[in-house]
Amino acid sequence: MSKLTLKITLFYFLGILAIFALSSAVVYNMLEHQQVGSELNRLQDRGDSHRNVLSTNADRQTIQHVIMMEEKAMTDVIIVGKNNQLIGSSNEAGRFFQQDWIQKKDGIVAGDWRAGRFLVTISHADNGIKVVMLEPTSYIQHLMRELKQQVAFSLFLLMLFLLGSVYFLSYMVIQPLLSMKEATIKLTKGDTLKIKEADRKDEVGDLARAITKLSIDLQHIQNTRKQFLTSITHELRTPITYIKGYAGLLQKDETRFGDIIYEESERLQMLIDDLFELARMEEPHFQIEPEPTEMNGFLQQISERVQLKFEEKQVRLVLNTSKKNLIKHIDHARFNQVLLNLLDNALKYTPAHKSVFLKLSDQQIEVSDEGGGVREEALPYLFDRFYRADSSRNRDTGGTGLGLAITKEIVEAHNGSLTATNAGNGLKVVIDLRGISG
């Protein structure tokens, strides 16, 4: 269950449950007091009625008549004489008689239906006769049990309603949002979206249609940019070739102008080559050609290849390989380009007599240097095209600004990932190999 669904479900479920529980408790208590009060009032009125009869005529026949009236009723009567002696009772209720009952005034003697066996009221006649009325609390308890069952059944229906509401909420609102979230992830990869919720006629459908239109517009922009990048690189290559050729002729005249033109044409050639490389990677038919590779040996070859360049700058290259053999399916030429780019970048910014580290461990390749690192706010943009973490860097170390962008494209084409962090006194770039098949 998604976080949003869980939050909404819990809020919705607990809120309604709390309201229902509180209202049920209030209604239950109200009905309980009302029912018990009604029973006690009815019992008291019945006792008062018998007392009024016995006040005017308390002969044996009248007493028997009162007792007979209660024999078939749910209630029972106990009649006590002037000397507090039991005169008679219905259904042998006299065996439950307690002397302390008659010491109380008219009204309720026992009203606790939970703990007591009977509800008891007493009515005193002017001639000294006392009429005690009893009603079994089992009747009240039965009513309260039925009321609790009704509350429980209502709670069950509420639970079903909530489950249905959660399903409706998830199906109609949350699930489409999650679907659109997944679609927007594809959008970042340049894919054209087709969201099924776009057919809906509500606000969710409006959002889906807006995202779909956005994806189409972005796809158009990306295609236009790719076409422009491919065209401009092809168009620039021819004049650069001529410039380099004629600059070579000027160099023979031993003038500084020929050297400057040649150096700048070389730099422009590098930029065009990098642009052309990016344009190739963004074409739909671009593919890598992976093959099983033992990564320890692969890094060893890379290290030996660049060792001379590091020695010329008096920078130490430290290689740390894994104790276990790690096999990954990689494109040799492309991954060579990745590691050479990263090592070249580390070498550029590492002072003499410092170190650059190339390490393979735990499904990761790490390239770290002692070049002082970069500003923290620059790290998220380090692999963006033409981005430079330090705009004041000179032309000798600045490069084209596309090397790390190309590196990122190649690693992601292998289903790997690339991250950069400041570690110690330098920059550490990590290639995560877990997504690359082995």
Coordinates of C-alpha atoms in Angstrom, one line a residue:
M1 CA 0.0 0.0 0.0
S2 CA 1.4 3.4 -0.9
K3 CA 2.1 6.0 1.7
L4 CA -0.6 8.3 0.5
T5 CA -3.2 5.5 0.4
L6 CA -2.1 4.4 3.9
K7 CA -2.4 7.9 5.3
I8 CA -5.8 8.6 3.8
T9 CA -7.0 5.1 4.8
L10 CA -5.9 5.5 8.4
F11 CA -7.3 9.0 8.7
Y12 CA -10.6 8.0 7.1
F13 CA -10.9 4.7 9.0
L14 CA -9.8 6.0 12.4
G15 CA -11.8 9.2 12.1
I16 CA -15.1 7.4 11.3
L17 CA -14.4 4.7 13.8
A18 CA -13.8 7.2 16.6
I19 CA -17.0 9.1 15.7
F20 CA -19.0 5.9 15.5
A21 CA -17.6 4.6 18.8
L22 CA -18.2 7.8 20.6
S23 CA -21.7 8.2 19.2
S24 CA -22.5 4.5 19.9
A25 CA -21.3 4.9 23.5
V26 CA -23.5 8.0 24.0
V27 CA -26.6 6.4 22.4
Y28 CA -26.0 3.2 24.4
N29 CA -25.8 5.0 27.7
M30 CA -28.8 7.1 26.9
L31 CA -30.9 4.1 25.9
E32 CA -29.7 2.2 29.0
H33 CA -30.6 5.0 31.4
Q34 CA -33.9 5.5 29.5
Q35 CA -34.8 1.8 29.6
V36 CA -33.8 1.2 33.2
G37 CA -35.6 4.4 34.3
S38 CA -38.7 3.4 32.4
E39 CA -38.7 0.0 34.0
L40 CA -38.2 1.5 37.5
N41 CA -41.0 4.1 37.0
R42 CA -43.3 1.4 35.7
L43 CA -42.5 -0.8 38.6
Q44 CA -43.0 2.0 41.1
D45 CA -46.4 3.0 39.5
R46 CA -47.5 -0.7 39.7
G47 CA -46.6 -0.8 43.4
D48 CA -48.3 2.5 44.1
S49 CA -51.5 1.2 42.4
H50 CA -51.5 -1.9 44.6
R51 CA -50.8 0.2 47.7
N52 CA -53.8 2.5 46.9
V53 CA -56.0 -0.6 46.7
L54 CA -54.7 -2.0 50.0
S55 CA -54.9 1.3 51.7
T56 CA -58.7 1.2 51.5
N57 CA -59.3 -2.5 51.9
A58 CA -56.6 -4.8 53.2
D59 CA -58.7 -8.0 53.8
R60 CA -57.5 -11.4 52.8
Q61 CA -59.5 -11.5 49.6
T62 CA -58.1 -8.2 48.3
I63 CA -54.5 -9.3 49.2
Q64 CA -55.0 -12.5 47.3
H65 CA -56.4 -10.6 44.3
V66 CA -53.3 -8.4 44.2
I67 CA -51.1 -11.4 44.4
M68 CA -53.0 -13.2 41.6
M69 CA -52.6 -10.1 39.4
E70 CA -48.8 -10.5 39.6
E71 CA -48.7 -14.3 39.2
K72 CA -48.9 -14.0 35.4
A73 CA -46.9 -10.8 35.1
M74 CA -43.2 -10.4 34.6
T75 CA -43.1 -8.6 37.9
D76 CA -43.6 -10.0 41.4
V77 CA -45.2 -8.5 44.6
I78 CA -44.4 -8.9 48.2
I79 CA -46.9 -7.6 50.8
V80 CA -45.7 -6.9 54.3
G81 CA -48.0 -6.2 57.2
K82 CA -48.0 -3.6 60.0
N83 CA -45.7 -5.6 62.2
N84 CA -43.2 -6.1 59.3
Q85 CA -44.4 -9.7 58.9
L86 CA -44.7 -11.2 55.4
I87 CA -48.3 -11.5 54.5
G88 CA -48.0 -12.9 51.0
S89 CA -46.1 -12.9 47.7
S90 CA -46.5 -13.9 44.1
N91 CA -44.5 -16.8 42.6
E92 CA -42.8 -17.4 46.0
A93 CA -41.0 -14.1 45.7
G94 CA -41.1 -13.9 49.5
R95 CA -38.0 -16.1 49.7
F96 CA -36.0 -13.2 48.2
F97 CA -37.4 -10.7 50.8
Q98 CA -34.8 -8.6 52.7
Q99 CA -35.8 -6.8 55.9
D100 CA -33.7 -3.7 55.1
W101 CA -36.0 -3.1 52.1
I102 CA -38.9 -2.0 54.3
Q103 CA -36.8 0.5 56.2
K104 CA -36.6 2.7 53.2
K105 CA -39.0 5.3 52.0
D106 CA -41.2 5.2 49.0
G107 CA -39.2 4.8 45.8
I108 CA -36.4 2.7 44.4
V109 CA -34.8 0.2 46.8
A110 CA -32.5 -1.5 44.3
G111 CA -31.8 -0.1 40.9
D112 CA -28.4 -1.7 39.9
W113 CA -29.4 -4.0 37.0
R114 CA -25.8 -5.1 36.4
A115 CA -25.0 -6.4 40.0
G116 CA -28.4 -7.1 41.5
R117 CA -30.8 -9.9 40.7
F118 CA -33.9 -7.7 40.9
L119 CA -35.0 -4.1 40.4
V120 CA -36.9 -3.3 43.7
T121 CA -39.3 -0.5 44.6
I122 CA -41.4 0.0 47.8
S123 CA -44.7 1.7 48.4
H124 CA -45.9 2.5 52.0
A125 CA -49.7 2.5 52.7
D126 CA -51.2 4.7 55.4
N127 CA -52.5 1.6 57.3
G128 CA -48.9 0.3 57.7
I129 CA -48.9 -2.2 54.8
K130 CA -45.9 -2.1 52.6
V131 CA -46.0 -3.2 48.9
V132 CA -42.6 -4.4 47.6
M133 CA -42.3 -4.8 43.8
L134 CA -39.6 -6.9 42.1
E135 CA -38.6 -7.2 38.5
P136 CA -35.8 -9.6 37.4
T137 CA -32.8 -7.8 36.0
S138 CA -32.4 -10.6 33.5
Y139 CA -34.9 -8.8 31.3
I140 CA -32.9 -5.6 31.3
Q141 CA -29.7 -7.6 30.7
H142 CA -31.3 -9.3 27.8
L143 CA -32.3 -6.0 26.3
M144 CA -28.8 -4.6 26.8
R145 CA -27.3 -7.6 25.1
E146 CA -29.5 -7.2 22.1
L147 CA -28.6 -3.5 22.0
K148 CA -24.9 -4.4 22.1
Q149 CA -25.4 -6.9 19.3
Q150 CA -27.1 -4.2 17.2
V151 CA -24.1 -1.9 17.9
A152 CA -21.7 -4.7 16.9
F153 CA -23.7 -5.4 13.7
S154 CA -23.6 -1.7 12.9
L155 CA -19.9 -1.7 13.4
F156 CA -19.5 -4.7 11.1
L157 CA -21.5 -2.8 8.4
L158 CA -19.4 0.2 9.0
M159 CA -16.2 -1.9 8.5
L160 CA -17.6 -3.2 5.2
F161 CA -18.4 0.3 4.2
L162 CA -14.9 1.5 5.1
L163 CA -13.3 -1.3 3.2
G164 CA -15.4 -0.6 0.2
S165 CA -14.6 3.1 0.5
V166 CA -10.8 2.4 0.7
Y167 CA -11.0 0.2 -2.4
F168 CA -13.0 2.9 -4.2
L169 CA -10.5 5.6 -3.0
S170 CA -7.6 3.4 -4.1
Y171 CA -9.1 2.5 -7.4
M172 CA -10.5 5.8 -8.4
V173 CA -7.9 8.2 -7.0
I174 CA -4.7 6.8 -5.5
Q175 CA -4.1 4.1 -8.1
P176 CA -4.3 6.5 -11.1
L177 CA -1.9 8.9 -9.3
L178 CA 0.6 6.1 -8.8
S179 CA 0.1 5.1 -12.4
M180 CA 0.9 8.7 -13.5
K181 CA 3.9 8.8 -11.1
E182 CA 5.3 5.7 -12.9
A183 CA 4.5 7.4 -16.2
T184 CA 6.4 10.6 -15.3
I185 CA 9.5 8.4 -14.4
K186 CA 9.4 7.1 -17.9
L187 CA 9.0 10.7 -19.1
T188 CA 12.4 11.6 -17.6
K189 CA 13.9 8.9 -19.8
G190 CA 12.4 10.5 -22.9
D191 CA 9.6 8.0 -23.5
T192 CA 6.2 9.1 -24.9
L193 CA 3.5 8.4 -22.4
K194 CA 0.1 6.7 -22.9
I195 CA -1.8 7.0 -19.7
K196 CA -5.0 4.9 -19.6
E197 CA -6.7 7.3 -17.2
A198 CA -6.7 9.9 -20.0
D199 CA -10.1 8.5 -21.1
R200 CA -11.7 9.5 -17.8
K201 CA -14.1 12.5 -17.7
D202 CA -13.1 13.8 -14.2
E203 CA -10.2 15.8 -12.7
V204 CA -7.9 12.8 -12.8
G205 CA -8.6 12.4 -16.5
D206 CA -7.7 16.1 -17.0
L207 CA -4.4 15.6 -15.2
A208 CA -3.6 12.5 -17.2
R209 CA -4.3 14.3 -20.5
A210 CA -2.2 17.2 -19.4
I211 CA 0.7 14.9 -18.6
T212 CA 0.3 13.1 -21.9
K213 CA 0.4 16.3 -23.8
L214 CA 3.4 17.4 -21.8
S215 CA 5.2 14.1 -22.8
I216 CA 4.4 14.6 -26.5
D217 CA 5.7 18.2 -26.4
L218 CA 8.9 17.1 -24.6
Q219 CA 9.4 14.3 -27.0
H220 CA 9.1 16.8 -29.9
I221 CA 11.6 19.1 -28.2
Q222 CA 14.0 16.3 -27.6
N223 CA 13.8 15.1 -31.2
T224 CA 14.3 18.6 -32.4
R225 CA 17.3 19.0 -30.2
K226 CA 18.8 15.6 -31.3
Q227 CA 18.4 16.5 -34.9
F228 CA 20.0 19.9 -34.4
L229 CA 22.9 18.4 -32.4
T230 CA 23.5 15.8 -35.1
S231 CA 23.2 18.4 -37.9
I232 CA 25.4 21.0 -36.3
T233 CA 28.2 18.5 -35.5
H234 CA 28.3 17.3 -39.1
E235 CA 28.2 20.8 -40.4
L236 CA 31.1 21.9 -38.2
R237 CA 33.4 19.1 -38.9
T238 CA 34.2 20.2 -42.5
P239 CA 35.3 23.8 -41.6
I240 CA 37.3 22.6 -38.6
T241 CA 39.2 20.2 -40.9
Y242 CA 40.1 23.1 -43.2
I243 CA 41.1 25.4 -40.3
K244 CA 43.4 22.7 -38.8
G245 CA 45.0 22.1 -42.3
Y246 CA 45.7 25.8 -42.9
A247 CA 46.9 26.3 -39.3
G248 CA 49.4 23.5 -39.9
L249 CA 50.8 25.4 -42.8
L250 CA 51.1 28.6 -40.7
Q251 CA 53.0 26.6 -38.1
K252 CA 55.7 26.1 -40.7
D253 CA 56.3 29.9 -40.8
E254 CA 57.3 29.6 -37.1
T255 CA 54.8 32.2 -36.0
R256 CA 52.9 32.1 -32.7
F257 CA 49.6 32.8 -34.6
G258 CA 49.7 29.4 -36.3
D259 CA 50.2 27.6 -32.9
I260 CA 47.3 29.5 -31.4
I261 CA 44.9 28.8 -34.3
Y262 CA 46.0 25.1 -34.3
E263 CA 45.5 24.7 -30.5
E264 CA 42.0 26.4 -30.7
S265 CA 41.0 24.2 -33.6
E266 CA 42.1 21.1 -31.7
R267 CA 39.9 22.3 -28.7
L268 CA 37.0 22.9 -31.1
Q269 CA 37.6 19.5 -32.7
M270 CA 37.3 17.9 -29.2
L271 CA 34.1 19.7 -28.5
I272 CA 32.6 18.6 -31.8
D273 CA 33.7 15.0 -31.2
D274 CA 32.0 15.1 -27.8
L275 CA 28.9 16.6 -29.2
F276 CA 28.8 14.0 -31.9
E277 CA 29.3 11.3 -29.3
L278 CA 26.3 12.5 -27.3
A279 CA 24.2 12.8 -30.5
R280 CA 25.0 9.1 -31.3
M281 CA 24.0 8.0 -27.8
E282 CA 20.6 9.8 -28.1
E283 CA 19.7 8.1 -31.4
P284 CA 17.1 5.4 -31.1
H285 CA 19.3 2.7 -32.7
F286 CA 22.3 3.4 -30.3
Q287 CA 23.2 0.1 -28.6
I288 CA 26.0 -1.1 -26.5
E289 CA 27.7 -4.5 -27.1
P290 CA 28.2 -6.1 -23.7
E291 CA 30.4 -9.2 -23.2
P292 CA 31.3 -11.1 -20.0
T293 CA 34.2 -9.4 -18.3
E294 CA 36.3 -10.1 -15.2
M295 CA 36.4 -6.6 -13.6
N296 CA 39.6 -7.0 -11.6
G297 CA 41.6 -7.7 -14.8
F298 CA 39.7 -5.0 -16.7
L299 CA 40.7 -2.4 -14.1
Q300 CA 44.2 -3.6 -14.1
Q301 CA 44.5 -3.0 -17.8
I302 CA 43.1 0.5 -17.5
S303 CA 45.5 1.3 -14.7
E304 CA 48.5 0.1 -16.8
R305 CA 47.3 2.1 -19.7
V306 CA 47.2 5.5 -17.9
Q307 CA 50.2 4.8 -15.6
L308 CA 52.7 6.8 -17.8
K309 CA 50.4 9.9 -17.9
F310 CA 50.2 9.9 -14.1
E311 CA 53.9 9.5 -13.7
E312 CA 54.5 12.5 -16.0
K313 CA 52.4 14.7 -13.6
Q314 CA 54.0 13.0 -10.5
V315 CA 50.6 11.8 -9.3
R316 CA 50.4 8.3 -7.8
L317 CA 47.7 6.0 -9.1
V318 CA 46.6 3.4 -6.5
L319 CA 44.7 0.4 -7.7
N320 CA 42.7 -1.7 -5.1
T321 CA 41.0 -4.7 -6.7
S322 CA 38.4 -7.1 -5.1
K323 CA 39.5 -10.3 -3.4
K324 CA 36.6 -12.1 -5.3
N325 CA 36.3 -12.4 -9.1
L326 CA 33.4 -10.2 -10.3
I327 CA 32.0 -10.9 -13.8
K328 CA 29.9 -8.2 -15.5
H329 CA 28.5 -7.9 -19.0
I330 CA 30.0 -4.6 -20.3
D331 CA 30.9 -3.0 -23.6
H332 CA 34.7 -2.9 -23.4
A333 CA 35.2 0.2 -25.6
R334 CA 32.5 2.2 -23.8
F335 CA 33.6 1.2 -20.3
N336 CA 37.2 2.0 -21.3
Q337 CA 35.9 5.5 -22.2
V338 CA 34.1 5.8 -18.8
L339 CA 37.1 4.9 -16.7
L340 CA 39.5 6.9 -18.8
N341 CA 37.2 10.0 -18.5
L342 CA 37.0 9.6 -14.7
L343 CA 40.7 9.0 -14.3
D344 CA 41.6 11.9 -16.6
N345 CA 39.2 14.2 -14.7
A346 CA 40.8 13.1 -11.4
L347 CA 44.3 13.7 -12.8
K348 CA 43.5 17.2 -14.0
Y349 CA 42.6 18.4 -10.5
T350 CA 45.0 16.5 -8.4
P351 CA 48.2 18.3 -7.5
A352 CA 51.7 16.7 -7.9
H353 CA 52.8 14.3 -5.2
K354 CA 49.1 13.5 -4.4
S355 CA 47.2 10.3 -5.2
V356 CA 44.3 9.1 -7.2
F357 CA 42.5 5.9 -6.1
L358 CA 40.9 3.3 -8.4
K359 CA 39.0 0.7 -6.3
L360 CA 36.7 -2.2 -7.0
S361 CA 34.7 -3.5 -4.0
D362 CA 31.1 -4.7 -3.2
Q363 CA 29.7 -4.3 -6.8
Q364 CA 31.1 -0.7 -7.1
I365 CA 33.9 1.0 -8.9
E366 CA 35.3 4.0 -7.0
V367 CA 37.5 6.8 -8.5
S368 CA 38.6 9.2 -5.8
D369 CA 41.3 11.9 -5.8
E370 CA 43.0 14.4 -3.5
G371 CA 42.2 17.4 -5.5
G372 CA 40.2 19.3 -2.9
G373 CA 36.7 18.3 -4.1
V374 CA 34.0 20.6 -5.3
R375 CA 31.4 22.8 -3.7
E376 CA 28.5 20.8 -2.2
E377 CA 25.9 22.7 -4.1
A378 CA 27.6 21.8 -7.3
L379 CA 27.5 18.0 -6.8
P380 CA 24.0 17.5 -8.2
Y381 CA 24.9 19.1 -11.5
L382 CA 28.4 17.6 -12.0
F383 CA 27.2 15.3 -14.7
D384 CA 25.1 17.9 -16.6
R385 CA 26.3 19.0 -20.0
F386 CA 28.6 22.0 -20.2
Y387 CA 28.4 22.4 -16.4
R388 CA 31.6 23.4 -14.6
A389 CA 31.8 23.2 -10.8
D390 CA 34.4 26.0 -10.9
S391 CA 33.8 28.7 -13.6
S392 CA 37.3 30.1 -12.8
R393 CA 39.1 27.0 -14.0
N394 CA 41.6 27.7 -16.7
R395 CA 41.4 26.4 -20.2
D396 CA 44.1 23.8 -19.7
T397 CA 41.9 21.9 -17.2
G398 CA 38.4 23.0 -18.2
G399 CA 37.8 20.5 -21.0
T400 CA 34.7 20.6 -23.0
G401 CA 32.3 20.2 -20.1
L402 CA 30.8 17.1 -21.8
G403 CA 33.1 14.3 -20.6
L404 CA 31.2 13.5 -17.4
A405 CA 27.9 13.8 -19.2
I406 CA 29.0 11.2 -21.8
T407 CA 30.3 9.0 -18.9
K408 CA 26.9 9.1 -17.2
E409 CA 25.1 8.2 -20.5
I410 CA 27.3 5.2 -21.0
V411 CA 26.9 3.9 -17.4
E412 CA 23.2 4.3 -17.5
A413 CA 23.1 2.5 -20.9
H414 CA 24.5 -0.5 -19.0
N415 CA 21.7 -0.1 -16.4
G416 CA 24.3 1.1 -13.8
S417 CA 24.3 4.4 -11.9
L418 CA 26.8 7.2 -11.3
T419 CA 27.1 9.4 -8.2
A420 CA 29.6 11.9 -6.9
T421 CA 30.4 13.0 -3.3
N422 CA 33.1 14.8 -1.5
A423 CA 35.1 12.4 0.5
G424 CA 38.1 13.3 2.6
N425 CA 40.1 16.0 0.8
G426 CA 38.9 15.2 -2.7
L427 CA 36.1 14.0 -5.0
K428 CA 34.8 10.5 -5.1
V429 CA 32.8 9.2 -8.1
V430 CA 31.1 5.8 -7.6
I431 CA 29.9 3.5 -10.4
D432 CA 27.2 1.2 -9.1
L433 CA 27.4 -2.1 -10.9
R434 CA 24.4 -3.8 -9.3
G435 CA 22.1 -3.1 -12.2
I436 CA 24.5 -4.5 -14.7
S437 CA 24.0 -8.2 -15.5
G438 CA 26.7 -10.6 -14.4

